[in-house]
Structure formats: structure tokens, C-alpha cells
Short mmCIF file of C-alpha atoms in Angstrom, two decimals:
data_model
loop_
_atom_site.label_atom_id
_atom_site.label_comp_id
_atom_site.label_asym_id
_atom_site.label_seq_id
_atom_site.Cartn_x
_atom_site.Cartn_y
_atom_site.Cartn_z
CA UNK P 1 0.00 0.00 0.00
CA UNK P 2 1.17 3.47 -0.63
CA UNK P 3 2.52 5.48 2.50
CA UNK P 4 3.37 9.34 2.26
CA UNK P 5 7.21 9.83 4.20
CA UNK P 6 7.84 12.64 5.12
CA UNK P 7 11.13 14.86 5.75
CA UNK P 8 12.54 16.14 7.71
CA UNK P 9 11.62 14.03 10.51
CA UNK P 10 11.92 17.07 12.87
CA UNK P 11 12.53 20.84 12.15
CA UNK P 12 13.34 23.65 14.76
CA UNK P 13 13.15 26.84 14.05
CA UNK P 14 12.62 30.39 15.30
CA UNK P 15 9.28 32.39 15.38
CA UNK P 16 8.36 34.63 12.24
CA UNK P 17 10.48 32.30 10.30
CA UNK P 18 8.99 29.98 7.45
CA UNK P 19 8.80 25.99 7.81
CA UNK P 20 8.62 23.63 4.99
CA UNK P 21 8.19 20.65 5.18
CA UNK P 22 7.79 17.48 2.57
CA UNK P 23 6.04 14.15 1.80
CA UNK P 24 6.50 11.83 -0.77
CA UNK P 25 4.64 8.93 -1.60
CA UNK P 26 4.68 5.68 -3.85
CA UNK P 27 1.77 5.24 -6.14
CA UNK P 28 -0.91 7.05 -7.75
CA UNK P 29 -3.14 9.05 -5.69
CA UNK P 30 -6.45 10.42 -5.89
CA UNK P 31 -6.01 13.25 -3.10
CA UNK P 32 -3.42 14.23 -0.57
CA UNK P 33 -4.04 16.12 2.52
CA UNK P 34 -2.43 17.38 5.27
CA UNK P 35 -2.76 16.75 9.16
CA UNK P 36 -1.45 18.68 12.05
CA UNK P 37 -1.15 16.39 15.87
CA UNK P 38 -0.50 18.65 18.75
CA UNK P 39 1.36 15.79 21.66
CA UNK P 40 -0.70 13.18 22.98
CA UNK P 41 -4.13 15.17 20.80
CA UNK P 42 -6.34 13.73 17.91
CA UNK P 43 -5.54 14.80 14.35
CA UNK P 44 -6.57 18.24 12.74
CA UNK P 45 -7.17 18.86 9.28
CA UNK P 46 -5.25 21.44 7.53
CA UNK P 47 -5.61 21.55 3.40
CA UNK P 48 -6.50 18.89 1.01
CA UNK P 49 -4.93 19.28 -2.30
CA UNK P 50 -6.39 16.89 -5.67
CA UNK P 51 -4.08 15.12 -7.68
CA UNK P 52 -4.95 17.93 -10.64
CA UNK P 53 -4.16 20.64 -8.84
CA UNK P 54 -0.82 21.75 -8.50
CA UNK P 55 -0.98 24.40 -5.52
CA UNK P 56 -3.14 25.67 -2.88
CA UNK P 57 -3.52 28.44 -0.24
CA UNK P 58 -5.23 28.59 3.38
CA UNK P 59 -3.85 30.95 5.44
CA UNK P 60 -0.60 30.82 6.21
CA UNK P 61 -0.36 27.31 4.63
CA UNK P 62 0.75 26.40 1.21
CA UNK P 63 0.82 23.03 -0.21
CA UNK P 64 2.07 22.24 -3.39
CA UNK P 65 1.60 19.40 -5.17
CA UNK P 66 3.86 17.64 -7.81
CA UNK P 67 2.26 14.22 -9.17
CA UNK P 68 5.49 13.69 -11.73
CA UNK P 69 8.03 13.49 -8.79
CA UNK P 70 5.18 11.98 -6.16
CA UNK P 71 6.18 14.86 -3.98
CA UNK P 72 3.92 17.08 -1.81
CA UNK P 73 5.36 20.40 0.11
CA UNK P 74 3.88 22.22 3.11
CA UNK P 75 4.72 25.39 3.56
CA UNK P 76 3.79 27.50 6.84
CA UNK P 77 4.67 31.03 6.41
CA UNK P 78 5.52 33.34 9.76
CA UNK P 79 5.15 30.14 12.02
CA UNK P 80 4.63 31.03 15.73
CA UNK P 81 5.01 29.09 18.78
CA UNK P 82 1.10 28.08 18.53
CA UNK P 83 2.30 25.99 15.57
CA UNK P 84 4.57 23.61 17.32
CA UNK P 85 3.09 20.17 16.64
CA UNK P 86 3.77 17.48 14.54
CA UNK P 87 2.25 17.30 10.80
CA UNK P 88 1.67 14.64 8.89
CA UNK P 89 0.62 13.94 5.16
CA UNK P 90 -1.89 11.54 3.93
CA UNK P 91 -3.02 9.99 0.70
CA UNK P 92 -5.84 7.90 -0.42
CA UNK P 93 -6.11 6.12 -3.96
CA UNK P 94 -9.80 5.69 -5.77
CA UNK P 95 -10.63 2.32 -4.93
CA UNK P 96 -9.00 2.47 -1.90
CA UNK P 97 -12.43 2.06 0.04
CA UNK P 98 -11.56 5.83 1.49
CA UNK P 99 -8.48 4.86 3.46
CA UNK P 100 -5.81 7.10 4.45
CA UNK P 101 -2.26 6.64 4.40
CA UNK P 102 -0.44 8.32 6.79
CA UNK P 103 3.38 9.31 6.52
CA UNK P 104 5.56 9.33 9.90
CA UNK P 105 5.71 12.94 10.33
CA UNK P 106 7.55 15.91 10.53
CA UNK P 107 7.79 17.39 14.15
CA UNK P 108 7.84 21.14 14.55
CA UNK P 109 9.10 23.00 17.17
CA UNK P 110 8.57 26.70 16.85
CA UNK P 111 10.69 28.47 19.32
CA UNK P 112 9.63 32.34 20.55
CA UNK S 1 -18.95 22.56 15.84
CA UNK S 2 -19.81 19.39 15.35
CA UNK S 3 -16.89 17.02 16.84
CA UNK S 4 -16.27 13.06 17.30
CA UNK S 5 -16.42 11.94 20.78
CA UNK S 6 -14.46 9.40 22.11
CA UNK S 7 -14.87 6.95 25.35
CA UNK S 8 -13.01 5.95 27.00
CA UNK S 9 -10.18 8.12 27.46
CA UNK S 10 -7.57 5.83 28.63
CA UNK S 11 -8.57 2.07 29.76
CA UNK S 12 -5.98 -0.52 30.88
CA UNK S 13 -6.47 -3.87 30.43
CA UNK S 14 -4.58 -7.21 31.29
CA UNK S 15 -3.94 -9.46 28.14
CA UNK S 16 -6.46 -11.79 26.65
CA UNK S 17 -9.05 -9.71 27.48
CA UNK S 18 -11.58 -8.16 26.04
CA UNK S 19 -12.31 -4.18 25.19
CA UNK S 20 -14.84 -1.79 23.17
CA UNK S 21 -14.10 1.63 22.52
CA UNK S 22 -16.89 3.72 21.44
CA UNK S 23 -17.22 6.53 19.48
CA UNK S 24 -19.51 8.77 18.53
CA UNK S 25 -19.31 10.22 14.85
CA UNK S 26 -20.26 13.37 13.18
CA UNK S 27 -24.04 12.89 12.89
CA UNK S 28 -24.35 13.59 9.30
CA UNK S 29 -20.89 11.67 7.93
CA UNK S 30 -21.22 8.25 6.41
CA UNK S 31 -18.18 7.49 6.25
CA UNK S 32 -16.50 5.75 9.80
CA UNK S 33 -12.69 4.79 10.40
CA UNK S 34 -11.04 3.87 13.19
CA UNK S 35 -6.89 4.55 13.26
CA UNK S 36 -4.32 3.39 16.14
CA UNK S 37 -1.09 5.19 16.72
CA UNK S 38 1.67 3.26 18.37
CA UNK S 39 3.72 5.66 20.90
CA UNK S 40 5.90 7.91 19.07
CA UNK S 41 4.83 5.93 15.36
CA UNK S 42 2.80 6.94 12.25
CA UNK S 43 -1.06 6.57 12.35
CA UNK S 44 -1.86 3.73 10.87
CA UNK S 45 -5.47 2.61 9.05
CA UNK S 46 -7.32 -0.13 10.62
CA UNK S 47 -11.05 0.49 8.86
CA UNK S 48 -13.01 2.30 6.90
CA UNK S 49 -16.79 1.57 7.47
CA UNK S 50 -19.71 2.69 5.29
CA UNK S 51 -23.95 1.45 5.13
CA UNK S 52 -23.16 -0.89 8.03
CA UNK S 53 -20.31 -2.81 6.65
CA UNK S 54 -16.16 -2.21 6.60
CA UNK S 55 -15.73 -0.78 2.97
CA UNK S 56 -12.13 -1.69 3.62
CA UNK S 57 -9.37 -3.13 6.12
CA UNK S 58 -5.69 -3.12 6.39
CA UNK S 59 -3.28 -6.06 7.62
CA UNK S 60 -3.77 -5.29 11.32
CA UNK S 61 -7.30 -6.02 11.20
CA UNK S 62 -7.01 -9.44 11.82
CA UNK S 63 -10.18 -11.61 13.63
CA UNK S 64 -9.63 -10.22 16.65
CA UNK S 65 -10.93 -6.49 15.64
CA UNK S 66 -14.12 -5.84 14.52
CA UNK S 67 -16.29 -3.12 14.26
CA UNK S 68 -20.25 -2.64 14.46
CA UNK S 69 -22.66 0.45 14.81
CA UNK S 70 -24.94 -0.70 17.15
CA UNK S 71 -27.47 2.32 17.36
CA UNK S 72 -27.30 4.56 14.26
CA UNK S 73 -25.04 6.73 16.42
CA UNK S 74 -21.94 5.15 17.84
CA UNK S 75 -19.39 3.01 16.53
CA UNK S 76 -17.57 0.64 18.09
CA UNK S 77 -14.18 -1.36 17.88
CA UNK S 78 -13.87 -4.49 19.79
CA UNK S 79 -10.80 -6.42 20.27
CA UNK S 80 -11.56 -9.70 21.59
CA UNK S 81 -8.14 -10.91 23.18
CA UNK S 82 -5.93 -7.84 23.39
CA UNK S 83 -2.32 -8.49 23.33
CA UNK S 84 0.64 -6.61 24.68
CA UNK S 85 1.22 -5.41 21.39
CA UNK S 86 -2.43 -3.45 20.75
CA UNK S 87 -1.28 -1.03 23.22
CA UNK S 88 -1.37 2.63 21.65
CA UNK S 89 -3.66 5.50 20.94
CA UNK S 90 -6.88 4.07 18.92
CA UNK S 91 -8.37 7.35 17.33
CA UNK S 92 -11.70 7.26 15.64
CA UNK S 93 -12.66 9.08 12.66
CA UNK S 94 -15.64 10.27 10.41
CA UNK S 95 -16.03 11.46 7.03
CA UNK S 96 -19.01 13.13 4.52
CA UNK S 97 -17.43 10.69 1.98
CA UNK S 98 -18.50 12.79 -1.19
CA UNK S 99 -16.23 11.53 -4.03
CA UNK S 100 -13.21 10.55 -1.61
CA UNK S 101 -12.98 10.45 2.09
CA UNK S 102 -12.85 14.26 1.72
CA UNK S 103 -11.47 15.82 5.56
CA UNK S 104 -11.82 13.28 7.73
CA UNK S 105 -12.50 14.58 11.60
CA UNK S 106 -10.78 12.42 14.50
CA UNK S 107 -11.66 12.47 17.98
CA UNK S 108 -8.94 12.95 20.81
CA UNK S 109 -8.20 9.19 20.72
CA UNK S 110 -8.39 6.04 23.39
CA UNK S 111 -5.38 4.86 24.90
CA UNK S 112 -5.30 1.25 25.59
CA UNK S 113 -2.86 0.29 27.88
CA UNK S 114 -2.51 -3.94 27.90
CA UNK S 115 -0.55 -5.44 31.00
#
């Protein structure tokens, strides 16, 4: 089954700077979306991004999407320290009776 | 805001026997899942449920889960003879389903502890 990984495994940085962070994953997908986990919390959902789109705004989050290289960046512009949690990507495939795949996340730690 | 409920919160068991967590989804989604997260691992797909019957499992789903929705309103995963192993967060999830499992919203998870 196809899992999204996604790097770096954890990322530290300072508040008002930018985080990226990426996923790639192994076969065709029908959309990818993107999760944020505060410790020891259920899942939030962030943006969900269809295989024929290419890019996509909320907020301070931009995903891009690049089906050619299975690759899938998220981008959180001006992160503060309310963004420290861990984010994860997730794919489903048609057919896939509407399960997710989860990659092993990226965990941010925004510092002040 | 609507929101999926879970119960328990935490329940610790001894191994071989049984537990149900329960959840409550989103009461217009059709779509149910339920999800466990070893400590510290990814989130892993157990189910995906849809007009009473699992639409899909993964490997982990073995004869000792299974899943039923009893009322109309909750949803429930049973394991019948836990092992040490099924420790970890179990996090239950619902979906509108329309043309893809869409967002899916998860409640704030069960831990199962097995001893």
C-alpha cells in the first residue's frame, strides 16, 4: 500500500520564520491532505490538495503538489510558537475504500 | 462545531481480554474509520466503514478487531483478546465521503494500555 514519508523528521526553528516541510509517496493518488497532531491530541485537518491541482492556499499554509516526482510540500509562512506540533501527510487512492495513508511525520518545534 | 467523541479516554487492560471503545461520529458523515497510533509511530489505518459494513481493512485487522454500529449513532471497535502489542492510541474518525474520504474529523483518541 502506498505510505506518504515525510522529511525532515523534525525541524526547529525560530518564530516569524517559514517551515517547509515534505512528503512523498509511492503510487498514484487520488487526493493528498495534510494533518497537524498537537502531543498526545487527535488529528486536525489542515488543506487537502487533488491530484490535478498543483498548488493551494489557506492561510498561512501552502501546499504544493507535484504528481510527476510523487512529492507534496507544506509550507507554513511566519510560524509562531502556537504551531509547534507534529504534521503529517496523507493519501488515499480511488478504490481504496476511502483509506488514508499516513506518513511518519515531521515534528515542529517553533521556538519564541 | 460538530466534533467526534471518544470513550473511553484511557482504559488498561490485562492481556487476553476483552475491550470496546466507542465513538460517537459526526451525525451527518457516512463514512467511519477507526486509526491506532503506536507511541511515538505513524497513524496507521485499521477500517473504513460505510452502510453498516467495513468498505475496507488493512493487515492489522485481523479476527480479533471488529467493528459494528450498534445504534445509528456510535461506533464501536472491539478487540476480543488484546495483546501486549495493541497497546497505543486508537483514534476514531468520520467522514461526509463525497467523491473521496474528503477531511476526515478524529476524535482525541483512546489509549489502551494492555498489562
Amino acid at each position: 500500500s502506498q505510505q506518504g514519508e515525510e522529511d525532515p523528521q523534525a525541524l526547529s526553528i525560530q518564530e516569524g520564520e517559514n517551515a517547509t516541510m515534505n512528503c512523498s509517496y509511492k503510487t498514484s493518488i487520488n487526493n493528498l491532505q495534510w494533518y497537524r497532531q498537537n502531543s498526545g491530541r487527535g488529528l486536525v485537518h489542515l488543506i487537502l490538495i487533488r491530484s490535478n491541482e498543483r498548488e493551494k492556499h489557506s492561510g498561512r499554509l501552502r501546499v504544493t503538489l507535484d504528481t510527476s516526482k510523487k512529492s507534496s510540500s507544506l509550507l507554513i509562512t511566519a510560524s509562531r510558537a502556537a504551531d509547534t506540533a507534529s504534521y503529517f501527510c496523507a493519501t488515499d487512492r480511488w478504490g481504496s475504500g476511502y483509506a488514508l495513508n499516513f506518513g511518519k511525520g515531521t515534528s515542529l518545534l517553533v521556538t519564541p | 462545531e460538530p466534533e467526534v467523541t471518544q470513550t473511553p479516554s484511557h482504559q488498561v487492560t490485562q492481556m487476553g481480554q476483552e475491550v470496546i471503545l466507542r465513538c460517537v461520529p459526526i451525525s451527518n458523515h457516512l463514512y467511519f474509520y477507526w486509526y491506532r497510533q503506536i507511541l511515538g509511530q505513524k497513524v496507521e489505518f485499521l477500517v473504513s466503514f460505510y452502510n453498516n459494513e467495513i468498505s475496507e481493512k488493512s493487515e492489522i485487522f485481523d479476527d480479533q478487531f471488529s467493528v459494528e454500529r450498534p445504534d445509528g449513532s456510535n461506533f464501536t471497535l472491539k478487540i476480543r483478546s488484546t495483546k501486549l502489542e495493541d497497546s497505543a492510541m486508537y483514534f476514531c474518525a468520520s467522514s461526509a465521503g463525497q467523491g473521496g474520504p474528503g477531511e476526515l474529523f478524529f476524535g482525541e483518541g483512546s489509549r489502551l494500555t494492555v498489562l
